[in-house]
Coordinates of C-alpha atoms in Angstrom, one line a residue:
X1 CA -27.4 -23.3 10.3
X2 CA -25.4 -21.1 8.1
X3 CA -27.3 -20.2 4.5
X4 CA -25.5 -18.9 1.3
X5 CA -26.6 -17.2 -1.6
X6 CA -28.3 -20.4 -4.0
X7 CA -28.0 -18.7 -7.1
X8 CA -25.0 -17.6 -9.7
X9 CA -23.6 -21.7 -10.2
X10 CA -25.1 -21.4 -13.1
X11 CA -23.7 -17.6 -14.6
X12 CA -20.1 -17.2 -15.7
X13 CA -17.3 -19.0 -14.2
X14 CA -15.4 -16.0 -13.9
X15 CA -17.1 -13.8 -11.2
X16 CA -14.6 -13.2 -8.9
X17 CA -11.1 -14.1 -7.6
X18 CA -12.1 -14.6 -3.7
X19 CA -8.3 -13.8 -2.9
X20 CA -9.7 -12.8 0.6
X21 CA -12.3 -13.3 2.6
X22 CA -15.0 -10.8 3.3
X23 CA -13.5 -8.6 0.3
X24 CA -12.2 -5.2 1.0
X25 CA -14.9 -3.3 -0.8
X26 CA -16.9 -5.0 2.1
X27 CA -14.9 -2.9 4.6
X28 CA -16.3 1.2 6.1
X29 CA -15.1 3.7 8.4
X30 CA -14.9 2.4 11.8
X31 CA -17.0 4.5 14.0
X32 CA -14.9 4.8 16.7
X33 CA -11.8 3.8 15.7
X34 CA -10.9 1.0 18.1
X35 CA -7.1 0.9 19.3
X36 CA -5.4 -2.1 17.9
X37 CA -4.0 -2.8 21.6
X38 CA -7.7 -3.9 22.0
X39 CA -8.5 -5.7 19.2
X40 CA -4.9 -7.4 18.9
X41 CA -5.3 -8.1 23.2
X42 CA -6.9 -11.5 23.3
X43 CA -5.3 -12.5 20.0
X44 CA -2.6 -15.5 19.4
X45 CA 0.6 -13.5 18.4
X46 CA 3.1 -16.0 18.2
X47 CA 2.6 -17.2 14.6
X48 CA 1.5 -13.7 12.5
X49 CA 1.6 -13.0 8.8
X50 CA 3.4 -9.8 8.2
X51 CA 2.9 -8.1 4.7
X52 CA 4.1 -5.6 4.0
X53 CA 2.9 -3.1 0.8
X54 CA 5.2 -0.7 -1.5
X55 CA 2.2 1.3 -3.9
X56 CA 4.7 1.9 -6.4
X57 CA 5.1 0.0 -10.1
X58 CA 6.9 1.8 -13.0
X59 CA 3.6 1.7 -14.9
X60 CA 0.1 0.9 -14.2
X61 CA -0.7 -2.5 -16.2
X62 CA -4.3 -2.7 -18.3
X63 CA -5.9 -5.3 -16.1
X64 CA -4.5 -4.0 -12.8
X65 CA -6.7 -2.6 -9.7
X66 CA -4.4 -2.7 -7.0
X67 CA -3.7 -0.1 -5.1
X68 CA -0.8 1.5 -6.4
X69 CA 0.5 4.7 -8.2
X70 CA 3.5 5.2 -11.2
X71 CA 6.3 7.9 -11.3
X72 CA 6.5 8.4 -7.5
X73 CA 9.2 11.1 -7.2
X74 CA 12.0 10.0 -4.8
X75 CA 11.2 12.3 -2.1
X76 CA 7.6 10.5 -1.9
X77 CA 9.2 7.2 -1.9
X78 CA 11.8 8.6 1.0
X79 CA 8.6 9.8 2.8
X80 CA 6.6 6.5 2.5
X81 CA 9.2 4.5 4.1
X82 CA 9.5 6.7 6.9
X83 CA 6.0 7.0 7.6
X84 CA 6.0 2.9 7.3
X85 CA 8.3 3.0 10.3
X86 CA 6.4 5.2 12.2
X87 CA 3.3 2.8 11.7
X88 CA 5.6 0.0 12.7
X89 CA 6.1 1.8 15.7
X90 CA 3.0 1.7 16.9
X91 CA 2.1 -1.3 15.8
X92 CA 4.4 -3.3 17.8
X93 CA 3.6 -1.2 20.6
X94 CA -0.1 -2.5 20.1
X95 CA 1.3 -6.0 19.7
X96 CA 3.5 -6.0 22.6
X97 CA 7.2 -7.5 22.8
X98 CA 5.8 -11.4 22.3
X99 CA 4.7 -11.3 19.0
X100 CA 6.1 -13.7 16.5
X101 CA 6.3 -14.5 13.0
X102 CA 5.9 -17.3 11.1
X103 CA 5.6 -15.9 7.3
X104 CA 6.3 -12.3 6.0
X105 CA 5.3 -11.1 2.2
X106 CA 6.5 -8.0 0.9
X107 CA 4.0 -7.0 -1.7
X108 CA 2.5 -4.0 -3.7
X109 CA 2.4 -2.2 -6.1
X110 CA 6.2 -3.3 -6.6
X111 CA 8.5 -4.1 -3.8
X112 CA 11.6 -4.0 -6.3
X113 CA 10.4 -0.2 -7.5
X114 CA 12.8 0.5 -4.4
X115 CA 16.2 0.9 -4.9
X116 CA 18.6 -1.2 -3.5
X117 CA 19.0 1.1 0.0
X118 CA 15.4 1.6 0.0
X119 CA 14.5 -2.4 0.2
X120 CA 17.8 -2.6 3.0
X121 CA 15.6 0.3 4.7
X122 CA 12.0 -2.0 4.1
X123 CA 13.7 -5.0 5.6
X124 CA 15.2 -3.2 8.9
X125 CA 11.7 -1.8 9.4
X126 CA 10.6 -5.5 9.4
X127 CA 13.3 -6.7 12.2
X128 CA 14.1 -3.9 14.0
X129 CA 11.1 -2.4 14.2
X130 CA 8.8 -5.5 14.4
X131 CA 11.3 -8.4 15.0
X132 CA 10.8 -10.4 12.2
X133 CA 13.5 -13.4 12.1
X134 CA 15.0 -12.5 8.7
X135 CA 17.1 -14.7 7.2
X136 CA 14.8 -17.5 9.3
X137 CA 11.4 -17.6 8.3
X138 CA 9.8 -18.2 4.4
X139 CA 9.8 -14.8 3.0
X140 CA 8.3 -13.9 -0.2
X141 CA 9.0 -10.8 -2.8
X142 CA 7.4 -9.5 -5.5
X143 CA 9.3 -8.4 -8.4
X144 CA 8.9 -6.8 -12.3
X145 CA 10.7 -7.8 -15.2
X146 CA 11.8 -4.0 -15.6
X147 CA 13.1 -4.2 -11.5
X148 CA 14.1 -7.3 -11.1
X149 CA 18.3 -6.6 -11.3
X150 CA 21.0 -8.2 -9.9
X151 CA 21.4 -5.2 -7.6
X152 CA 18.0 -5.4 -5.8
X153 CA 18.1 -9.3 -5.7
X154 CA 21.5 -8.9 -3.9
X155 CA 19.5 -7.5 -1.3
X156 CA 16.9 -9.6 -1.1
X157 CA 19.1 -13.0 -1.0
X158 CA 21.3 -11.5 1.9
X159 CA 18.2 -10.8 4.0
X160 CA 17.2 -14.3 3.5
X161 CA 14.2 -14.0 1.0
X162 CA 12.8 -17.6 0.2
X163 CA 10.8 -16.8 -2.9
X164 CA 10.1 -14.4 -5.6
X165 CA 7.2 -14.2 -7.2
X166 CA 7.4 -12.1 -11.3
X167 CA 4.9 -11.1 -13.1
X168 CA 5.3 -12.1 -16.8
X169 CA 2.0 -12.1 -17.4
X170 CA 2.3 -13.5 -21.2
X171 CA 6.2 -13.7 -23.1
X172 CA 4.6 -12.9 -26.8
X173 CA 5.1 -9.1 -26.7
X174 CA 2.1 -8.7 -28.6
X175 CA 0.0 -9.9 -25.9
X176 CA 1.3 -8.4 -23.5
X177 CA 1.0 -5.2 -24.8
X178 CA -2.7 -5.9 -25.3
X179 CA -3.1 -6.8 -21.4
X180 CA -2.2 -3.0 -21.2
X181 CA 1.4 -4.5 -20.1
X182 CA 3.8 -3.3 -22.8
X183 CA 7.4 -5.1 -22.3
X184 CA 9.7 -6.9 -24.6
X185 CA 10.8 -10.9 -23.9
X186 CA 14.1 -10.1 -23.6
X187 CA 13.3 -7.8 -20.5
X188 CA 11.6 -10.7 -19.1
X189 CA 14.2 -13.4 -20.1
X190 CA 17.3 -11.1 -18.5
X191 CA 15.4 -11.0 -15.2
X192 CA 14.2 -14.6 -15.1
X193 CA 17.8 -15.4 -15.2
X194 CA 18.7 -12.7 -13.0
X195 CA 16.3 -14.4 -10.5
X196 CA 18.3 -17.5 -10.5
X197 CA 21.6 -15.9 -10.5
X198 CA 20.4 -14.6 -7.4
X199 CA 20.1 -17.9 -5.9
X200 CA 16.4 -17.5 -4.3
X201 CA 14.9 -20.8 -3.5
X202 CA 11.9 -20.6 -5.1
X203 CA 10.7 -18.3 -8.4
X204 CA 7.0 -17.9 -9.1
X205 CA 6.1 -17.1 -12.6
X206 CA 2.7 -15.3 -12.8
X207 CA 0.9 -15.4 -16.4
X208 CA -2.7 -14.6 -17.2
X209 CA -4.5 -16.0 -20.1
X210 CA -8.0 -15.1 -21.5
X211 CA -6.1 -11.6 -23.5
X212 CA -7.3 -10.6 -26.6
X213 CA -5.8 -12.5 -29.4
X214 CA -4.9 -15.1 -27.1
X215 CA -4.5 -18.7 -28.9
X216 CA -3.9 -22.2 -27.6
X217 CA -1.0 -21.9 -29.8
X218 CA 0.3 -19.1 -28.6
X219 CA -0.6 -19.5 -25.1
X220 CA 1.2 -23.1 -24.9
X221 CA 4.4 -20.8 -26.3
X222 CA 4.3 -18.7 -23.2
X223 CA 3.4 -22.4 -20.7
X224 CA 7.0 -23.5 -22.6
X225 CA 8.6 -20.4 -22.5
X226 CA 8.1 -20.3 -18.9
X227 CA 9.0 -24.0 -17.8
X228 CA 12.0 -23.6 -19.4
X229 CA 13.0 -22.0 -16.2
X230 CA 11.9 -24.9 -14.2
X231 CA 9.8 -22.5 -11.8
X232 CA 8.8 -23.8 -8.5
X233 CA 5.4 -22.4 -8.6
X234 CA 3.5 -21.0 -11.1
X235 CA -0.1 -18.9 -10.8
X236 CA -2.1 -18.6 -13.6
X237 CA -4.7 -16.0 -13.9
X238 CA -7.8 -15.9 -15.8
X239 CA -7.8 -11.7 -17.1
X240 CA -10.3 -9.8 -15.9
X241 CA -12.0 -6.4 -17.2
X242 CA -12.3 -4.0 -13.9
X243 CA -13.8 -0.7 -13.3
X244 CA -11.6 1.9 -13.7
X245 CA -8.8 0.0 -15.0
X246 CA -7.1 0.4 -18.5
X247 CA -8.7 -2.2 -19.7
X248 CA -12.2 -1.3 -18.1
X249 CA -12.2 2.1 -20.0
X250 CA -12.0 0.3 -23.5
X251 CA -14.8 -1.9 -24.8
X252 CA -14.9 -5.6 -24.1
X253 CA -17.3 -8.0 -24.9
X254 CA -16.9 -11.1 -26.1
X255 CA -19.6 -13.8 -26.4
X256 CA -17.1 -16.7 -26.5
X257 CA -14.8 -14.9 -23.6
X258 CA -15.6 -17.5 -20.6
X259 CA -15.5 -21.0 -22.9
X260 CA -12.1 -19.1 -24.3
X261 CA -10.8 -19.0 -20.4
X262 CA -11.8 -22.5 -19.6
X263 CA -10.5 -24.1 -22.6
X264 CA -7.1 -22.2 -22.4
X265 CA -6.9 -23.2 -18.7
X266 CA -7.8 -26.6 -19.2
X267 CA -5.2 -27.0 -21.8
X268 CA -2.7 -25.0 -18.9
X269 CA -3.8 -27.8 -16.4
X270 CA -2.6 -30.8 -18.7
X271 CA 0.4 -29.0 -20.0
X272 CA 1.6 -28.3 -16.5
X273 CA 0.5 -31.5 -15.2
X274 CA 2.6 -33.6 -18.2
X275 CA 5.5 -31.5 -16.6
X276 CA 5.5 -32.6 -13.2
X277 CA 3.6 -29.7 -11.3
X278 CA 0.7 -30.3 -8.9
X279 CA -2.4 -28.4 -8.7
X280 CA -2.4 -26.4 -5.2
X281 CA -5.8 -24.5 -6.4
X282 CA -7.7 -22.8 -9.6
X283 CA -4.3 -20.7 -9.8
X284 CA -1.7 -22.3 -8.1
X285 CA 0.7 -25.1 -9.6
X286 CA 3.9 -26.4 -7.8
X287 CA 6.7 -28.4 -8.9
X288 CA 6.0 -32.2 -7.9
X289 CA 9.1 -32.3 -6.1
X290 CA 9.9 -28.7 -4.4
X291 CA 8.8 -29.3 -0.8
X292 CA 6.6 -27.2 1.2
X293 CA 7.9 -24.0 2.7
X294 CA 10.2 -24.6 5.6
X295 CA 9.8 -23.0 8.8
X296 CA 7.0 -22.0 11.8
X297 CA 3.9 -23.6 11.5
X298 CA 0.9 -20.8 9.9
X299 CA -2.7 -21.7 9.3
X300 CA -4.1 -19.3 7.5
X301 CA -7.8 -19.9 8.4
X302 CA -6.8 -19.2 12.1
X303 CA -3.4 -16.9 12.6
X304 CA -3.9 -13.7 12.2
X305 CA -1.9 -11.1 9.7
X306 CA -0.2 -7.9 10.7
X307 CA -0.4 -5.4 7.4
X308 CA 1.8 -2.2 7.0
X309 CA 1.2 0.5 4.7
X310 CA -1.5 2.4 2.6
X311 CA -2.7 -0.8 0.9
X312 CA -1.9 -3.8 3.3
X313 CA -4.6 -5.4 5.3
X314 CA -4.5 -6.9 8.4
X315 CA -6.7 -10.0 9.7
X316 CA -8.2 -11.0 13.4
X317 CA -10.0 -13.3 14.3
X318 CA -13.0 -10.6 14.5
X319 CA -12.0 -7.9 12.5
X320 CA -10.3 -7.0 8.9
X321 CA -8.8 -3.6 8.7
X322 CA -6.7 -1.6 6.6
X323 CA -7.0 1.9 5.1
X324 CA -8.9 3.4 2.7
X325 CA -9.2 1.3 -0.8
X326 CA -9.5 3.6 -4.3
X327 CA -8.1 2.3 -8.2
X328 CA -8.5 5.5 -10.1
X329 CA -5.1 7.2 -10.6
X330 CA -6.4 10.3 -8.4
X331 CA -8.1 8.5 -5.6
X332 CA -5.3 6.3 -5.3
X333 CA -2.7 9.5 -4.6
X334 CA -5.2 11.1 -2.6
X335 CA -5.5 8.0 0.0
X336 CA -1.5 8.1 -0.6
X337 CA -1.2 11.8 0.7
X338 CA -3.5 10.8 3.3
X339 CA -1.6 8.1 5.0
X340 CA 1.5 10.2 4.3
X341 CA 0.3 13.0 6.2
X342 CA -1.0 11.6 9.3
X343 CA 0.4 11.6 13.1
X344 CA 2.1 8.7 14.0
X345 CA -0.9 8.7 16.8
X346 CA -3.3 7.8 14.3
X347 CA -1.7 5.1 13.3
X348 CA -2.4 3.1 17.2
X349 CA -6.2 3.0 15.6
X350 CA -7.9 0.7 12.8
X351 CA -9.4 2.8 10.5
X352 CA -11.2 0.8 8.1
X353 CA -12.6 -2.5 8.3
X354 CA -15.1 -5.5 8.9
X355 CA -16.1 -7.1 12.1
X356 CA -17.0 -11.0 11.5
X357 CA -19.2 -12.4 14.1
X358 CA -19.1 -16.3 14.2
X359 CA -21.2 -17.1 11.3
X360 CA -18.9 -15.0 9.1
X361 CA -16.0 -16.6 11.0
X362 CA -17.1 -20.4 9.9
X363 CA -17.7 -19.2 6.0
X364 CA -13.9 -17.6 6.0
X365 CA -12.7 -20.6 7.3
X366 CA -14.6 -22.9 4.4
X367 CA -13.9 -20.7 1.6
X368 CA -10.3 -20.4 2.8
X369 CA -10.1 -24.3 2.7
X370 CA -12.6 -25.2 0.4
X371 CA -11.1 -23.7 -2.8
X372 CA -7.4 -25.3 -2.0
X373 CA -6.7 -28.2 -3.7
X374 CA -7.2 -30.3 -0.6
X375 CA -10.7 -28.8 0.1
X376 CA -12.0 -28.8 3.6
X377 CA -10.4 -30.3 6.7
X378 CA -14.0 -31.8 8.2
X379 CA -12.2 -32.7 11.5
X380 CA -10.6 -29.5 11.8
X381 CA -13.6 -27.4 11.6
X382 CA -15.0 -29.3 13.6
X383 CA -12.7 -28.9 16.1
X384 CA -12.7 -25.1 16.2
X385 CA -16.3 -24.9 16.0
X386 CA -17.8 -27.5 17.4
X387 CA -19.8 -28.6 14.3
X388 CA -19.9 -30.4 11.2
X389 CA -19.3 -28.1 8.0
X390 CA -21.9 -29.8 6.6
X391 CA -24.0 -29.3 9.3
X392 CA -23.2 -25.3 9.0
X393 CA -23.3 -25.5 5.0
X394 CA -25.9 -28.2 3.8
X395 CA -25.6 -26.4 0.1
X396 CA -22.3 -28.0 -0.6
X397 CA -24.7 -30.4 -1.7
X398 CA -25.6 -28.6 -4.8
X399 CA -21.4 -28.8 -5.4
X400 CA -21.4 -32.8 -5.5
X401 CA -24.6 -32.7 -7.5
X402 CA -23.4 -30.6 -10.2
X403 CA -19.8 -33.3 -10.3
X404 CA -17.8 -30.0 -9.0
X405 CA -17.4 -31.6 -5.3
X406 CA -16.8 -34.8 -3.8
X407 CA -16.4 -35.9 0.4
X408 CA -19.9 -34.1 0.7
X409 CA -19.3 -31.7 -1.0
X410 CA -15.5 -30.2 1.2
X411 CA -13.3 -30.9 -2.1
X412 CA -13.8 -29.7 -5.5
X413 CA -13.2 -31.9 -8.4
X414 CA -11.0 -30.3 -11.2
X415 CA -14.5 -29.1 -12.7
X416 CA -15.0 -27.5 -9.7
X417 CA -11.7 -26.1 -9.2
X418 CA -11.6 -24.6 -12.6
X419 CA -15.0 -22.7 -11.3
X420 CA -13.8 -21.6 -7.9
X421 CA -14.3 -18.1 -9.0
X422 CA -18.1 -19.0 -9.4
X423 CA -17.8 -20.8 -6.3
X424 CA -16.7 -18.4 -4.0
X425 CA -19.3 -15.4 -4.8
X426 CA -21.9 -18.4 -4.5
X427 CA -20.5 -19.0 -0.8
X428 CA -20.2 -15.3 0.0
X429 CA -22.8 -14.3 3.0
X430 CA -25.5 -11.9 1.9
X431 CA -23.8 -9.7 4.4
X432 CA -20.7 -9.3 2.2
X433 CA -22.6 -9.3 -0.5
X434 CA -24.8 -5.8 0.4
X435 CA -21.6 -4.3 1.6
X436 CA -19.8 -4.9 -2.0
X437 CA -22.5 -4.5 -3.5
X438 CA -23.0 -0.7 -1.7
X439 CA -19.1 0.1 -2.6
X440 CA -18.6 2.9 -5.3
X441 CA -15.7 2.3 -7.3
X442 CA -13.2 5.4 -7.3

């Protein structure tokens, strides 16, 4: 029997986006490094994930702790990409000459920060180098209202680039200079329509709401502002205050923050329903009638992900590895530098990571399914494991007690979906827990 952690239901609902599952602060130094030809060897490789990540924005927004750094000189930038090659290198000699992919992401940071010759550079790393079918399987971008030109798109529509995702974040100025993201509308308007100029498929809109000053009035302006571009998908974050972020280093506490946060996304989920979107998951809306991505079957509880570059992870079935994780504006350059000055030897060898033995195996695969819209797949699990999930988690119980779960507790209810970051800490192995808990932030 597999046991979680039975307390925190009842704290905030905003604990923590489970974006990924054990989270990187759960990862350390491997000790010894293993070579990624062993832990890739026994590993299907015909359906991967690539991502891969850029660390460079124009600026470093309030509520942002990604890893990424601002005002890269061009030289840097030159150097990244060629290191990123060099990793490639090695990687698909790790991988060997049958691996596939059935999905590739490039994320960051900023993607579009590159110029238009650096993204044609970024995508031949991705098929020459690796052999990623580009134009031919769903491909997604990530783009800035200050980067997103017709230039840059050019490039990503001739390489076959089936969505882009922008972060708008709010389109009242005001607030979105108090999310520590200072940009004007009409910045955001020219490259939303830039966007579809371009042709893509499918635009994401990303907008956060729980900022300071944030009204229903005002945040049903920037719900409008951003349907009138009919977007395929939108993700809607609740803000959160992180450790060494610019928001994190001014004071914020607000008694009323979390029933703020649940009534603004409440009134999202009606709003966006009335339009004709569907709820994928506490963040994800799609348009009722834009089909699901077209191309190689990917499960992402199961196939594994192939990350390259200073911030990307990459998934096996036993381990998670990547590099070294830091937020603060000096950390993050120094783990830059690092990665930019290693052999290309170093990079046949996972460096940081997590192993997951088969109990953390069976809780990635629940939480992975379990905060989706369509909750758990009972006859799946089974299948791969041999058991019940209720069998391996009786305390989804508690779920359809509490009216947040139904089908024995393997699908949420909308009260529960609009607590999945409750949810997911709750679910989170004491294991993971320690480890994050251990983490210093830098």
């Amino acid at each position: 029997m597999v046991t979680s952690n039975l307390a925190g239901l009842d704290g905030s609902p905003y604990q923590q986006y489970l974006y990924a599952y054990p989270h990187k602060t759960s990862y350390r130094a491997l000790r010894p490094r293993p070579l990624l030809a062993d832990v890739w060897r026994a590993e299907p490789r015909d359906a991967l994930f690539l991502y891969a990540h850029v660390p460079f924005c124009e600026m470093r927004c309030g509520f942002c702790n990604l890893f990424t750094r601002t005002g890269a000189p061009a030289e840097q930038v030159t150097a990244y990409l060629r290191q990123l090659r060099r990793q490639a290198e090695r990687v698909a000699d790790a991988l060997g000459g049958d691996a596939g992919y059935a999905r590739v992401a490039f994320g960051g940071g900023t993607p579009t920060y590159l110029t238009a010759g650096e993204l044609t550079e970024l995508f031949d790393i991705a098929t020459s180098t690796l052999g990623a079918r580009l134009p031919g399987v769903p491909l997604s971008v990530e783009t800035s209202p200050a980067t997103a030109t017709p230039e840059r798109l050019a490039v990503l529509a001739a390489h076959g680039t089936t969505r882009v995702s922008i972060g708008v974040q709010s389109f009242l100025d005001a607030e979105a200079r108090a999310a520590g993201r200072p940009q004007r509308r009409a910045e955001v308007e020219a490259a939303l329509g830039a966007i579809r100029d371009a042709a893509i498929p499918l635009l994401n809109v990303d907008l956060i709401y729980g900022i300071d000053g944030q009204t229903a009035d005002t945040w049903r302006q920037s719900l409008e502002a951003a349907l009138v571009w009919r977007p395929e998908e939108l993700y809607l974050y609740p803000l959160y205050v992180r450790p060494l972020t610019g928001l994190g280093r001014r004071a914020h506490a607000r008694a009323d923050w979390d029933a703020q946060r649940l009534a603004l996304y409440a009134q999202a989920v009606e709003v966006l329903g009335a339009a004709g979107y569907r709820q994928e998951s506490m963040r994800q809306f799609r348009r009722a009638d834009v089909p699901a991505p077209d191309g190689p079957d990917y499960c992402c509880q199961d196939d594994g992900m192939v990350g390259l570059g200073c911030g990307a992870r990459s998934y096996t079935t036993g381990l998670h590895y990547s590099f070294d994780y830091a937020v603060s504006v000096s950390e993050v350059r120094a783990v830059l530098d690092d990665y930019l000055a290693r052999p290309a030897g170093d990079f046949a060898y996972a460096e940081f990571g997590f192993a997951l033995d088969g109990t953390e195996q069976r809780r990635r695969w629940l939480l992975k399914s379990l905060l989706r819209a369509e909750g758990v797949d009972a006859a799946a699990y089974a299948a791969r494991f041999g058991v019940a999930p209720g069998d391996d988690f009786p305390e989804l119980g508690r779920l359809v007690e509490r009216g947040w779960a139904t089908d024995g507790g393997l699908r949420l209810t909308p009260a529960g979906l609009a607590r999945s970051d409750a949810v997911g800490p709750w679910l989170t192995s004491a294991r993971v827990r320690r480890a994050m808990t251990g983490y210093v932030p830098r």
